[in-house]
Short mmCIF file of C-alpha atoms and ligand atoms in Angstrom, two decimals:
data_model
loop_
_atom_site.label_atom_id
_atom_site.label_comp_id
_atom_site.label_asym_id
_atom_site.label_seq_id
_atom_site.Cartn_x
_atom_site.Cartn_y
_atom_site.Cartn_z
CA MET A 24 -23.03 -10.57 -54.28
CA THR A 25 -20.83 -12.85 -56.36
CA ARG A 26 -17.33 -11.62 -56.93
CA PRO A 27 -15.79 -11.52 -60.42
CA MET A 28 -13.67 -14.58 -61.15
CA VAL A 29 -9.98 -14.16 -62.03
CA LEU A 30 -7.96 -17.05 -63.41
CA ALA A 31 -4.48 -16.36 -62.02
CA LEU A 32 -1.75 -18.05 -64.08
CA ALA A 33 0.90 -15.88 -62.41
CA ALA A 34 1.16 -14.59 -58.86
CA LEU A 35 1.10 -10.93 -57.90
CA LYS A 36 4.10 -9.97 -55.74
CA PRO A 37 4.80 -9.09 -52.98
CA ALA A 38 2.38 -11.05 -50.80
CA ASP A 39 0.24 -8.06 -49.71
CA MET A 40 -0.53 -7.28 -53.37
CA ALA A 41 -1.60 -10.90 -53.93
CA GLN A 42 -3.82 -10.53 -50.86
CA LYS A 43 -5.54 -7.49 -52.42
CA LEU A 44 -6.43 -9.62 -55.44
CA HIS A 45 -7.83 -12.36 -53.21
CA ASP A 46 -9.74 -9.83 -51.08
CA THR A 47 -11.65 -8.50 -54.10
CA TYR A 48 -12.01 -11.38 -56.58
CA ASP A 49 -12.78 -15.06 -56.73
CA VAL A 50 -9.27 -16.21 -57.64
CA VAL A 51 -8.81 -19.62 -59.24
CA THR A 52 -5.58 -21.11 -60.51
CA ASP A 53 -6.92 -24.19 -62.32
CA ILE A 54 -8.02 -23.41 -65.87
CA ALA A 55 -10.42 -26.35 -65.76
CA ALA A 56 -12.38 -24.53 -63.02
CA ALA A 57 -12.39 -21.19 -64.86
CA SER A 58 -14.83 -21.58 -67.76
CA GLN A 59 -16.87 -18.65 -66.35
CA ALA A 60 -13.82 -16.38 -65.90
CA GLN A 61 -13.86 -13.12 -67.86
CA ILE A 62 -10.39 -12.19 -66.59
CA VAL A 63 -7.02 -13.90 -66.81
CA LEU A 64 -4.02 -12.64 -64.90
CA THR A 65 -0.74 -13.79 -66.42
CA SER A 66 2.89 -12.72 -66.77
CA GLY A 67 4.87 -11.80 -69.86
CA ALA A 68 6.79 -15.06 -69.67
CA VAL A 69 3.75 -17.31 -69.02
CA GLY A 70 1.41 -15.62 -71.53
CA LEU A 71 -1.76 -17.32 -72.79
CA SER A 72 -2.01 -19.69 -75.73
CA PRO A 73 -4.92 -19.98 -78.22
CA ALA A 74 -5.58 -23.50 -76.83
CA GLN A 75 -6.00 -21.96 -73.37
CA MET A 76 -8.27 -19.24 -74.83
CA ASP A 77 -10.41 -22.03 -76.29
CA GLN A 78 -10.93 -23.32 -72.74
CA LEU A 79 -12.12 -19.90 -71.59
CA PRO A 80 -15.26 -18.99 -73.58
CA ALA A 81 -16.17 -16.08 -71.24
CA LEU A 82 -12.71 -14.46 -71.38
CA ARG A 83 -12.69 -10.71 -72.10
CA LEU A 84 -9.51 -9.40 -70.44
CA ILE A 85 -5.92 -10.67 -70.31
CA ALA A 86 -4.14 -8.63 -67.64
CA VAL A 87 -0.39 -9.10 -68.07
CA SER A 88 1.98 -8.35 -65.22
CA GLY A 89 4.88 -7.36 -67.48
CA VAL A 90 5.42 -5.77 -70.90
CA GLY A 91 6.36 -8.68 -73.17
CA VAL A 92 3.38 -9.97 -75.16
CA ASP A 93 5.29 -12.47 -77.28
CA ALA A 94 3.77 -15.38 -75.30
CA ILE A 95 0.22 -14.21 -76.11
CA ASP A 96 -1.35 -14.87 -79.50
CA LEU A 97 -2.62 -11.31 -80.04
CA PRO A 98 -4.53 -11.98 -83.31
CA ALA A 99 -6.31 -14.86 -81.56
CA ALA A 100 -7.22 -12.54 -78.67
CA VAL A 101 -8.49 -9.80 -80.99
CA ALA A 102 -10.54 -12.32 -82.97
CA ARG A 103 -12.24 -13.38 -79.74
CA GLY A 104 -12.88 -9.79 -78.60
CA ILE A 105 -10.41 -10.14 -75.72
CA ARG A 106 -8.58 -7.01 -74.56
CA VAL A 107 -5.01 -7.07 -73.25
CA THR A 108 -3.34 -4.84 -70.65
CA THR A 109 0.35 -4.67 -69.69
CA THR A 110 2.42 -2.79 -67.10
CA PRO A 111 4.66 -0.51 -69.20
CA GLY A 112 7.26 1.79 -67.71
CA VAL A 113 7.03 0.82 -64.05
CA LEU A 114 9.56 -2.00 -64.50
CA SER A 115 12.01 -0.20 -66.81
CA LEU A 116 14.45 0.94 -64.11
CA ALA A 117 14.62 -2.55 -62.59
CA VAL A 118 15.35 -4.19 -65.94
CA ALA A 119 17.84 -1.48 -66.94
CA GLU A 120 19.79 -1.85 -63.70
CA MET A 121 19.79 -5.63 -64.16
CA ALA A 122 21.33 -5.11 -67.60
CA LEU A 123 23.99 -2.86 -66.13
CA GLY A 124 24.63 -5.38 -63.34
CA LEU A 125 25.06 -8.23 -65.82
CA ALA A 126 27.51 -6.16 -67.87
CA LEU A 127 29.56 -5.36 -64.77
CA ALA A 128 29.37 -8.97 -63.56
CA ALA A 129 30.70 -10.27 -66.89
CA GLY A 130 33.24 -7.49 -67.49
CA ARG A 131 34.66 -7.51 -63.96
CA ARG A 132 34.25 -11.29 -63.51
CA ILE A 133 32.13 -10.77 -60.37
CA ALA A 134 30.22 -14.07 -60.51
CA GLU A 135 33.38 -15.93 -61.49
CA GLY A 136 35.30 -14.22 -58.67
CA ASP A 137 32.64 -15.25 -56.16
CA ARG A 138 32.96 -18.88 -57.26
CA PHE A 139 36.77 -18.53 -57.19
CA VAL A 140 36.82 -17.34 -53.56
CA ARG A 141 34.28 -19.92 -52.34
CA ALA A 142 36.17 -22.76 -54.06
CA GLY A 143 39.32 -21.82 -52.14
CA ASP A 144 41.23 -20.90 -55.32
CA TRP A 145 42.28 -17.51 -53.91
CA ALA A 146 43.50 -19.10 -50.67
CA SER A 147 45.42 -21.62 -52.78
CA GLY A 148 47.38 -18.80 -54.36
CA ARG A 149 45.70 -18.82 -57.77
CA LYS A 150 44.92 -15.59 -59.63
CA LEU A 151 41.65 -14.65 -61.29
CA ALA A 152 42.11 -13.57 -64.93
CA LEU A 153 41.98 -9.85 -65.62
CA GLY A 154 38.59 -8.34 -66.21
CA ARG A 155 37.53 -5.67 -68.63
CA SER A 156 36.19 -2.21 -67.81
CA VAL A 157 32.59 -1.71 -68.82
CA LEU A 158 32.35 2.02 -68.18
CA ALA A 159 35.48 2.78 -70.25
CA GLY A 160 33.79 1.30 -73.31
CA ARG A 161 31.09 2.29 -75.79
CA ALA A 162 27.53 1.12 -75.15
CA GLY A 163 25.24 -0.15 -77.88
CA ILE A 164 21.53 -0.63 -77.21
CA LEU A 165 19.53 -2.90 -79.50
CA GLY A 166 15.89 -1.95 -78.97
CA TYR A 167 15.43 1.63 -77.89
CA GLY A 168 12.03 1.57 -76.18
CA ARG A 169 11.16 2.26 -72.55
CA ILE A 170 13.78 -0.10 -71.09
CA GLY A 171 16.43 0.70 -73.70
CA ARG A 172 16.03 4.44 -73.18
CA GLN A 173 16.07 4.10 -69.38
CA LEU A 174 19.30 2.12 -69.71
CA ALA A 175 20.72 4.73 -72.10
CA ASP A 176 20.05 7.44 -69.49
CA LEU A 177 21.89 5.40 -66.83
CA LEU A 178 24.88 4.63 -69.06
CA ARG A 179 25.19 8.22 -70.35
CA GLY A 180 25.15 9.38 -66.73
CA LEU A 181 28.02 7.01 -66.02
CA GLY A 182 30.03 8.57 -68.84
CA MET A 183 29.59 5.99 -71.60
CA PRO A 184 29.00 7.08 -75.19
CA VAL A 185 25.70 5.46 -76.20
CA ALA A 186 24.51 4.31 -79.63
CA TYR A 187 21.35 2.40 -80.50
CA THR A 188 19.27 0.75 -83.15
CA ALA A 189 15.52 0.23 -83.31
CA ARG A 190 12.95 -0.07 -86.09
CA SER A 191 13.18 3.69 -86.58
CA GLU A 192 15.50 6.55 -85.64
CA LYS A 193 14.30 8.65 -82.68
CA ASN A 194 14.43 12.39 -83.36
CA ASP A 195 14.39 13.26 -79.67
CA SER A 196 17.40 11.09 -78.75
CA PRO A 197 20.82 12.42 -77.67
CA ASP A 198 22.39 9.07 -78.67
CA THR A 199 23.86 7.93 -81.99
CA TYR A 200 21.59 5.92 -84.29
CA HIS A 201 22.81 3.00 -86.40
CA PRO A 202 20.47 1.44 -88.96
CA ASP A 203 21.06 -2.23 -88.11
CA ALA A 204 22.44 -4.59 -85.47
CA VAL A 205 25.73 -5.35 -87.29
CA THR A 206 26.63 -1.68 -87.67
CA LEU A 207 25.67 -1.02 -84.06
CA ALA A 208 27.86 -3.96 -82.92
CA GLN A 209 30.81 -2.60 -84.92
CA HIS A 210 30.56 0.60 -82.85
CA SER A 211 29.98 -1.06 -79.44
CA ASP A 212 32.11 -2.61 -76.70
CA VAL A 213 29.06 -3.65 -74.69
CA LEU A 214 25.91 -4.57 -76.62
CA PHE A 215 22.69 -4.53 -74.59
CA VAL A 216 19.67 -6.33 -76.05
CA THR A 217 16.41 -4.69 -74.97
CA ALA A 218 14.22 -5.20 -78.06
CA ALA A 219 10.73 -6.68 -77.92
CA GLY A 220 10.55 -10.45 -78.43
CA GLY A 221 8.53 -12.16 -81.16
CA ALA A 222 8.88 -13.29 -84.77
CA GLU A 223 10.33 -9.97 -85.98
CA THR A 224 13.33 -10.06 -83.64
CA ARG A 225 14.01 -13.83 -83.53
CA GLY A 226 17.72 -14.45 -84.12
CA LEU A 227 18.46 -10.74 -84.53
CA VAL A 228 21.74 -11.22 -82.67
CA ASN A 229 23.37 -13.86 -84.87
CA ALA A 230 26.93 -14.95 -85.67
CA ASP A 231 27.44 -11.89 -87.90
CA VAL A 232 26.48 -9.50 -85.10
CA LEU A 233 28.74 -11.33 -82.62
CA ALA A 234 31.64 -11.25 -85.09
CA ALA A 235 31.08 -7.50 -85.57
CA LEU A 236 31.12 -7.03 -81.79
CA GLY A 237 34.62 -8.46 -81.52
CA PRO A 238 36.89 -10.27 -79.05
CA ASP A 239 37.04 -7.51 -76.40
CA SER A 240 33.26 -7.08 -76.18
CA ILE A 241 30.40 -8.13 -73.90
CA LEU A 242 26.84 -9.07 -74.85
CA VAL A 243 23.94 -8.58 -72.41
CA ASN A 244 20.42 -9.90 -73.07
CA VAL A 245 17.53 -8.83 -70.83
CA ALA A 246 14.90 -8.90 -73.60
CA ARG A 247 13.81 -12.39 -74.66
CA GLY A 248 15.95 -15.50 -75.20
CA PRO A 249 15.14 -16.03 -78.89
CA VAL A 250 16.35 -12.53 -79.84
CA VAL A 251 19.87 -13.97 -79.48
CA ASP A 252 20.94 -17.09 -81.39
CA SER A 253 22.10 -19.07 -78.34
CA ALA A 254 24.11 -21.64 -80.33
CA ALA A 255 25.99 -18.84 -82.10
CA LEU A 256 26.55 -17.10 -78.76
CA ALA A 257 27.90 -20.23 -77.05
CA ALA A 258 30.21 -20.83 -80.03
CA ALA A 259 31.43 -17.20 -79.96
CA LEU A 260 32.17 -17.42 -76.22
CA GLN A 261 33.99 -20.76 -76.59
CA ALA A 262 36.08 -19.46 -79.50
CA GLY A 263 36.84 -16.14 -77.77
CA HIS A 264 35.09 -14.19 -80.54
CA ILE A 265 33.51 -12.13 -77.75
CA ALA A 266 34.88 -11.64 -74.21
CA GLY A 267 31.80 -12.37 -72.12
CA ALA A 268 28.02 -12.37 -71.81
CA GLY A 269 25.32 -11.67 -69.26
CA LEU A 270 21.98 -13.38 -69.87
CA ASP A 271 18.71 -13.03 -67.95
CA VAL A 272 16.47 -14.67 -70.57
CA PHE A 273 16.56 -17.95 -72.52
CA ASP A 274 14.77 -19.82 -75.31
CA ASP A 275 13.19 -22.56 -73.19
CA GLU A 276 13.02 -21.24 -69.63
CA PRO A 277 13.83 -22.53 -67.07
CA ASN A 278 16.07 -24.83 -69.13
CA VAL A 279 19.46 -23.37 -70.10
CA PRO A 280 21.44 -25.08 -72.89
CA GLN A 281 24.49 -26.99 -71.68
CA ALA A 282 26.61 -25.05 -74.18
CA LEU A 283 25.82 -21.81 -72.31
CA LEU A 284 26.30 -23.44 -68.89
CA ASP A 285 29.74 -24.55 -70.12
CA ALA A 286 30.66 -21.30 -71.90
CA PRO A 287 33.48 -19.25 -70.36
CA ASN A 288 32.63 -15.92 -68.75
CA CYS A 289 28.88 -16.24 -69.23
CA VAL A 290 26.84 -14.86 -66.31
CA LEU A 291 23.36 -16.37 -66.01
CA THR A 292 20.34 -15.14 -64.05
CA PRO A 293 16.84 -16.72 -63.91
CA HIS A 294 14.70 -14.09 -65.72
CA VAL A 295 14.65 -11.67 -62.81
CA GLY A 296 14.98 -8.36 -64.67
CA SER A 297 11.87 -6.88 -63.05
CA ALA A 298 12.12 -8.86 -59.82
CA THR A 299 12.57 -6.06 -57.31
CA ASP A 300 10.12 -5.32 -54.53
CA GLU A 301 9.62 -1.81 -55.92
CA ALA A 302 8.97 -2.85 -59.52
CA ARG A 303 6.78 -5.85 -58.70
CA ARG A 304 4.69 -3.75 -56.29
CA ALA A 305 4.14 -1.09 -58.99
CA MET A 306 3.38 -3.75 -61.61
CA SER A 307 0.87 -5.44 -59.30
CA ALA A 308 -0.82 -2.10 -58.53
CA LEU A 309 -1.24 -1.44 -62.26
CA VAL A 310 -2.60 -4.95 -62.85
CA LEU A 311 -5.16 -4.40 -60.07
CA ASP A 312 -6.09 -0.99 -61.54
CA ASN A 313 -6.62 -2.52 -64.98
CA ILE A 314 -8.79 -5.32 -63.61
CA ALA A 315 -10.82 -2.89 -61.48
CA ALA A 316 -11.37 -0.58 -64.47
CA PHE A 317 -12.47 -3.52 -66.62
CA VAL A 318 -14.95 -4.69 -63.98
CA ALA A 319 -16.29 -1.13 -63.60
CA GLY A 320 -16.63 -0.74 -67.37
CA GLY A 321 -14.30 2.27 -67.40
CA PRO A 322 -11.29 3.07 -69.58
CA LEU A 323 -8.37 0.70 -69.04
CA PRO A 324 -5.25 2.45 -67.59
CA SER A 325 -2.73 0.63 -69.79
CA PRO A 326 -4.32 -1.24 -72.69
CA TYR A 327 -1.94 -2.92 -75.14
CA GLY A 328 -2.21 -2.15 -78.84
CA GLU A 329 -5.38 -0.02 -78.75
P1 LIG B 25 9.07 -1.19 -75.80
O1 LIG B 25 9.01 0.15 -75.17
O2 LIG B 25 7.92 -1.66 -76.61
O3 LIG B 25 10.42 -1.22 -76.69
C1 LIG B 25 10.68 -2.25 -77.59
C2 LIG B 25 11.80 -1.80 -78.50
O4 LIG B 25 12.12 -2.88 -79.37
C3 LIG B 25 11.43 -0.59 -79.39
O5 LIG B 25 12.47 0.35 -79.36
C4 LIG B 25 11.34 -1.21 -80.76
O6 LIG B 25 11.70 -0.33 -81.82
C5 LIG B 25 12.35 -2.31 -80.65
N1 LIG B 25 12.20 -3.27 -81.72
C6 LIG B 25 11.11 -3.99 -82.04
N2 LIG B 25 11.35 -4.71 -83.15
C7 LIG B 25 12.63 -4.44 -83.51
C8 LIG B 25 13.47 -4.87 -84.58
N3 LIG B 25 13.03 -5.73 -85.49
N4 LIG B 25 14.72 -4.37 -84.64
C9 LIG B 25 15.17 -3.51 -83.72
N5 LIG B 25 14.44 -3.08 -82.69
C10 LIG B 25 13.17 -3.53 -82.60
O7 LIG B 25 9.29 -2.32 -74.71
P2 LIG B 25 10.08 -2.20 -73.31
O8 LIG B 25 9.12 -1.85 -72.23
O9 LIG B 25 11.29 -1.40 -73.50
O10 LIG B 25 10.46 -3.75 -73.12
C11 LIG B 25 11.33 -4.38 -74.06
C12 LIG B 25 11.33 -5.88 -73.86
O11 LIG B 25 12.02 -6.21 -72.65
C13 LIG B 25 9.96 -6.51 -73.66
O12 LIG B 25 9.29 -6.72 -74.89
C14 LIG B 25 10.28 -7.80 -72.95
O13 LIG B 25 10.44 -8.85 -73.88
C15 LIG B 25 11.61 -7.52 -72.24
N6 LIG B 25 11.48 -7.54 -70.79
C16 LIG B 25 12.30 -8.35 -70.06
C17 LIG B 25 12.20 -8.37 -68.68
C18 LIG B 25 13.10 -9.24 -67.85
O14 LIG B 25 12.71 -9.60 -66.74
N7 LIG B 25 14.29 -9.59 -68.30
C19 LIG B 25 11.25 -7.57 -68.03
C20 LIG B 25 10.45 -6.74 -68.79
C21 LIG B 25 10.56 -6.73 -70.17
P3 LIG B 25 10.84 1.02 -82.17
O15 LIG B 25 11.03 1.93 -80.98
O16 LIG B 25 11.50 1.58 -83.38
O17 LIG B 25 9.44 0.56 -82.35
#
């Protein structure tokens, strides 16, 4: 019996989960060899463009390993009768702890201190500049969905007062709501960006938000690069308008603007918010469940936007 074909534009991790995919499906990685494929496996960052959809006339399912759908043209998918699944929730803890780690790394100069020790500066008698306590400050969360709320739970548990903004106020939240990003920044010492990417949130963190945050504050972005105006951020860091930043996501990955590479107290990680063994294993299991359900003609476990 022929096995269903899956065009894999992203790899399932860890290796034993990738093996399960290969054990069950005819996995191809070259789009030119996938004109018969009904299923595409991709990641939130890689997505699938309309031009790629045009190359895949049989496509009926885009299985995303991740939750961001900003790299997928959803109207184009709907128009073609293509369904989309994501892996919501199972990665939230990993991304939330990455956000906390970036805040601590920037506030306590952990990455800078590591470079300082390795460069021999400590042994030479130099002193690292003072850091800034994260947990003594007020947390602001921009985007209060699954990841934002998971992060809020962690920060509240660590004793931080938490405020947030989102498109709407959440009646079931113990945290303080502010109606917009500037007002939230005015009431935050550490601003965490966890909003969905896409046209609606592009440039949401701009020079006005950074000015409202103030010179003792830290910005963390684990959402999508374009949610933060990177030129305004680099300028704010250079001018000391904010104290530091921790960034996991960028406009044009894997390229990072020189202005951010040069910016003082800016901690950079290569889009690894969900990159733990635990999270990736759970994401891969959900991807496999969605593909299996599609092939069986049953209800999809985690359809997007239906
Ligand atoms: P989610 O549950 O859909 O939450 C998205 C949040 O963004 C919601 O609270 C939503 O507000 C808010 N939002 C959307 N538009 C907004 C706007 N214009 N202004 C303010 N808030 C707005 O998604 P999630 O699972 O938490 O994931 C959030 C994002 O994290 C993903 O979309 C993805 O881009 C990113 N992510 C990054 C990594 C990484 O490796 N760094 C990994 C996974 C995900 P409402 O609640 O009012 O609708």
